[in-house]
Coordinates of C-alpha atoms in Angstrom, one line a residue:
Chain A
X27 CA -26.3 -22.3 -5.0
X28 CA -28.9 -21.0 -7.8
X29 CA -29.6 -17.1 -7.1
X30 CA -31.8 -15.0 -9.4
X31 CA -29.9 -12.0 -11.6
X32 CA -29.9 -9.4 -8.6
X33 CA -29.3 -6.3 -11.1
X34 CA -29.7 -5.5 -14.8
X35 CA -27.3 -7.8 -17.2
X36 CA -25.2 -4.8 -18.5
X37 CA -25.0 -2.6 -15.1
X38 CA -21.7 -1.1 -14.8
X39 CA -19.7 -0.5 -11.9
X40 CA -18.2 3.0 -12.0
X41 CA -15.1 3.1 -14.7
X42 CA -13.3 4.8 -12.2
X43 CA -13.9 2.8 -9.0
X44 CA -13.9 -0.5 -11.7
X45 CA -10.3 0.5 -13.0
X46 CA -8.8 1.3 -9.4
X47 CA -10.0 -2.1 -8.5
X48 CA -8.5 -3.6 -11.3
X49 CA -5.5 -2.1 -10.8
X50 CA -5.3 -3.1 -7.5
X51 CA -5.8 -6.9 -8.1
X52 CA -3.0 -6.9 -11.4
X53 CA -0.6 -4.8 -8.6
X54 CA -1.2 -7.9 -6.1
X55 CA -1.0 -10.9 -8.8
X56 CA 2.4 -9.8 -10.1
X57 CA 3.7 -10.0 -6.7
X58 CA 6.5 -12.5 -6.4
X59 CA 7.5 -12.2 -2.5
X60 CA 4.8 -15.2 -1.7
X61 CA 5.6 -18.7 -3.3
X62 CA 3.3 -19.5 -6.3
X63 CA 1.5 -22.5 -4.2
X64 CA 0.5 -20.6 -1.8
X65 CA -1.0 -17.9 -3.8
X66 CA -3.1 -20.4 -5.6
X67 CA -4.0 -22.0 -2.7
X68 CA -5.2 -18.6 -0.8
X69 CA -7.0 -17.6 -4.3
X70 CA -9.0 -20.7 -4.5
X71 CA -9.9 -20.0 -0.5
X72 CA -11.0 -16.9 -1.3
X73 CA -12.9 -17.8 -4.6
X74 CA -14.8 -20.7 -2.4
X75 CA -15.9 -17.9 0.2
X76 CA -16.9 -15.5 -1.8
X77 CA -18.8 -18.2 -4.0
X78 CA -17.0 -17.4 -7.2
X79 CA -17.3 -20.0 -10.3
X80 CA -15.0 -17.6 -12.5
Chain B
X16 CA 23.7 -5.9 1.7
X17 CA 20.3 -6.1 -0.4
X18 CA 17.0 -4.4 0.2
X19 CA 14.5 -6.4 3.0
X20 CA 11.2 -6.3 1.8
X21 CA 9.0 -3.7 3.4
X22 CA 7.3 -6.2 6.2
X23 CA 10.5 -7.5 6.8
X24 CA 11.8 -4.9 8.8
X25 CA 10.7 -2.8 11.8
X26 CA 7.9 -0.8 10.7
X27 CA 7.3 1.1 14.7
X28 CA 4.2 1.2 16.9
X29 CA 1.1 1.1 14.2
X30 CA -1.5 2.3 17.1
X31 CA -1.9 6.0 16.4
X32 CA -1.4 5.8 12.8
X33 CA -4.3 5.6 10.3
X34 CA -5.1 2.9 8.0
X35 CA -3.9 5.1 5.1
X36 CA -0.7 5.6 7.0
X37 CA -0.1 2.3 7.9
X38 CA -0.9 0.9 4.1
X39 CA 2.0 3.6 3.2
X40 CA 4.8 2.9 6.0
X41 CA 3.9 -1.3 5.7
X42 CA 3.8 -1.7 1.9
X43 CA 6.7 1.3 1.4
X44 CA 6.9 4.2 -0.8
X45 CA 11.0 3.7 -0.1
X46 CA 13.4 1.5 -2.7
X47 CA 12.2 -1.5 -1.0
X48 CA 8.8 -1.3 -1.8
X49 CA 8.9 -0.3 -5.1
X50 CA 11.5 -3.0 -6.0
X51 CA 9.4 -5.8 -4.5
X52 CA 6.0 -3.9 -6.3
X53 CA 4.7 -3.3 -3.3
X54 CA 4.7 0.1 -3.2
X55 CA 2.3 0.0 -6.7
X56 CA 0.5 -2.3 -4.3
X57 CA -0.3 0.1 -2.1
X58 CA -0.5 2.8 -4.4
X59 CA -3.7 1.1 -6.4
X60 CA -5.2 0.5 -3.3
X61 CA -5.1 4.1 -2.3
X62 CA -6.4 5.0 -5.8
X63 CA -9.3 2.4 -5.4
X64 CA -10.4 3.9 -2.0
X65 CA -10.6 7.4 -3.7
X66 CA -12.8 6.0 -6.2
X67 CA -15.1 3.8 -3.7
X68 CA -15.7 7.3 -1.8
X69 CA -16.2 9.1 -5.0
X70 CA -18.5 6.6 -6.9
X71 CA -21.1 6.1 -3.4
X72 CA -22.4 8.5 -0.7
X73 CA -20.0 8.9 1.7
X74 CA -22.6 9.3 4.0
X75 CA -23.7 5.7 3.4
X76 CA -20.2 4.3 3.2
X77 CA -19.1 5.9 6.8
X78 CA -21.6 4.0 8.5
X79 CA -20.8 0.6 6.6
X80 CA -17.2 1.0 7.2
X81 CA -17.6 1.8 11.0
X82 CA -20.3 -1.2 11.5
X83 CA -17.6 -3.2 9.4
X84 CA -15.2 -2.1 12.0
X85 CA -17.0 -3.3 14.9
X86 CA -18.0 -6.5 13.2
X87 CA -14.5 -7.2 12.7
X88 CA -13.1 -5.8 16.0
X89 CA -10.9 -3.3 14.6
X90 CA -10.7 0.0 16.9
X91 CA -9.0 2.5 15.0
X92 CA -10.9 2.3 12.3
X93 CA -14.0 2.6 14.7
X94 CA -12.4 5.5 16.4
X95 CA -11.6 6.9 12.9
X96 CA -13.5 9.4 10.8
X97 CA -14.1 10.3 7.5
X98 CA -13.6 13.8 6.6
X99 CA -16.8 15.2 5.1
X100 CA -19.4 12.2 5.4
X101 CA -21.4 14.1 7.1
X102 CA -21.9 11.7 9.8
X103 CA -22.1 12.7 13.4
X104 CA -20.3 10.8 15.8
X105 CA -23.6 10.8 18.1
X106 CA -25.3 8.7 15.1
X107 CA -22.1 6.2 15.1
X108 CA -22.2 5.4 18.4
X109 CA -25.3 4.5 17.9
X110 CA -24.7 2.2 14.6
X111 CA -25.6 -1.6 16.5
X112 CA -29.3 0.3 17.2
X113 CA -29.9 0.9 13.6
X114 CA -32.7 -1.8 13.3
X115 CA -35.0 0.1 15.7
X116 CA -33.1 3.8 15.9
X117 CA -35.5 6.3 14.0
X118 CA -32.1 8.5 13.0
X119 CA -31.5 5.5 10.7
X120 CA -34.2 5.6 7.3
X121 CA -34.9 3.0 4.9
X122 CA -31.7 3.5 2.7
X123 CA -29.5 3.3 5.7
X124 CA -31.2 -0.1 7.2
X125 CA -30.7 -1.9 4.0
X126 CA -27.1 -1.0 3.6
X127 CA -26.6 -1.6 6.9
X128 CA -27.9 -5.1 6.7
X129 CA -26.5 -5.9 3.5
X130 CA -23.0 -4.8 4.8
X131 CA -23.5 -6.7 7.9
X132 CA -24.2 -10.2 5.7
X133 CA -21.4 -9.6 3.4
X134 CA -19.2 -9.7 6.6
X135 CA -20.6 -12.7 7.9
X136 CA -20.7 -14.8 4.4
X137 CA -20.6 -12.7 1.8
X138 CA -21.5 -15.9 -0.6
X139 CA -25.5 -16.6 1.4
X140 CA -26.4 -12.9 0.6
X141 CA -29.9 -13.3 -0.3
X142 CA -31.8 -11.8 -3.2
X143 CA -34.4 -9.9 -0.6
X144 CA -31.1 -8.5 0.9
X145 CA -30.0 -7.3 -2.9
X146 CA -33.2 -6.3 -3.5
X147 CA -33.6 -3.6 -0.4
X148 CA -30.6 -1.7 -1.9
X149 CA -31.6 -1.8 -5.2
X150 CA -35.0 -0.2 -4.7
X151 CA -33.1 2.8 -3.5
X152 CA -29.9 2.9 -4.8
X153 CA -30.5 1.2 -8.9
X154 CA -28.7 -1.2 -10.4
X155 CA -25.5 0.9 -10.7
X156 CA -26.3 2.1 -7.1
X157 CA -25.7 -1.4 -5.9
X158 CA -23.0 -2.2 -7.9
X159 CA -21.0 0.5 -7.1
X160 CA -21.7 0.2 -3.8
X161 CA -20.8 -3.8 -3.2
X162 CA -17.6 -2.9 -4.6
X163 CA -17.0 0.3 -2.4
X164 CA -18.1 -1.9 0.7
X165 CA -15.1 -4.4 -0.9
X166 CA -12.9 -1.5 -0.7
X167 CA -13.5 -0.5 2.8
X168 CA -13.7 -4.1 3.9
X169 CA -10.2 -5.6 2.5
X170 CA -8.7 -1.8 4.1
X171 CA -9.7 -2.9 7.4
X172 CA -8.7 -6.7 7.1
X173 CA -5.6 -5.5 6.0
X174 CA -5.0 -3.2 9.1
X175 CA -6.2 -6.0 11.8
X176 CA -3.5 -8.2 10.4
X177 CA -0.5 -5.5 10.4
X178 CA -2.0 -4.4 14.0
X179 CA -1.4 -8.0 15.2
X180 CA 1.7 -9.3 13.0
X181 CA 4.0 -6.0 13.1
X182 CA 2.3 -3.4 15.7
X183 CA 4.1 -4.5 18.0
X184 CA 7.5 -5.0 16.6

């Protein structure tokens, strides 16, 4: 799917709210209680939903 | 006998606790948690919801996250509150009406209807929908607000799972 920029190139999320998100996704990847092939497999889900090419 | 990780052992009737609570007694603050990291789990998540109420109007952010809640089907965090968002409960009850309800204005309508397309498929947002917030809130406006709606949206996914895998343990 081709979408227009919706906001300025540059914008920036609020440090604060940015590096609390951050955080939170570096807390959940070094997790280890969930079997690596899973975790990729529930991270590729979750990129395909929320349309993510990164 | 080594530690169980924190969902691996009775965690008690989830019902009349709040999602904050529940994040803290499911994820562990204890030696469990912090061994299996996910006590800094839960403690980042915490942090990030300070900082999604800090960095939008919490005005704007209590109706999103209760129309969230309904969407989703999640009853405690419809019945909850959030201290100091200035929303009435009189205006939440009437959240599905806020297409046609004059108590909702223009800001609140395109929230809403941003919030309610980013629960349905988050990845056929539309640029007309984008746009709506934008024109009131700016570019950091929106941005800050997606990822405070992202906050408030994984909190409640989170609790509907605990509710139905360990509430009743």
């Amino acid at each position: 799917m081709e979408r227009s920029a919706r906001v300025t190139p540059g914008t920036a999320v609020d440090r604060t709210l940015r590096t609390a998100l951050g955080g939170f996704a570096a807390a959940t990847v070094r997790l280890s209680t969930v079997d690596p092939v899973t975790t990729e497999i529930v991270r590729l889900r979750c990129a395909h939903h929320h349309d993510c090419g990164t | 006998m080594p530690d169980r990780a924190p969902y691996d052992r009775p965690v008690g009737s989830l019902d009349q606790l709040t999602t904050e609570d529940v994040i803290t007694r499911v994820l562990g603050g204890d030696r469990a948690g912090r061994r299996s990291g996910l006590a800094d789990v839960s403690e980042q998540l915490r942090a990030a919801n300070e900082a999604a109420w800090a960095a939008t109007s919490p005005r704007l952010l209590e109706l999103c996250r209760v129309r969230i809640a309904i969407l989703l089907g999640c009853a405690a965090e419809v019945d909850a509150r959030t201290p100091g968002s200035g929303v009435g409960d009189d205006l939440l009850a009437a959240i599905r009406s806020w297409p046609t309800d004059a108590r909702f204005d223009a800001l609140d309508r395109a929230c809403l209807a941003f919030t309610e397309h980013y629960v349905i498929d988050v990845a056929s947002i539309d640029d007309d929908t984008v746009a709506a917030v934008r024109e009131h809130l700016g570019d950091e406006g929106v941005a800050n607000f997606v990822n405070a709606l992202l906050v408030v949206e994984q909190r409640i996914r989170l609790r509907l799972v605990w509710d139905r895998l360990l509430g009743e343990v």
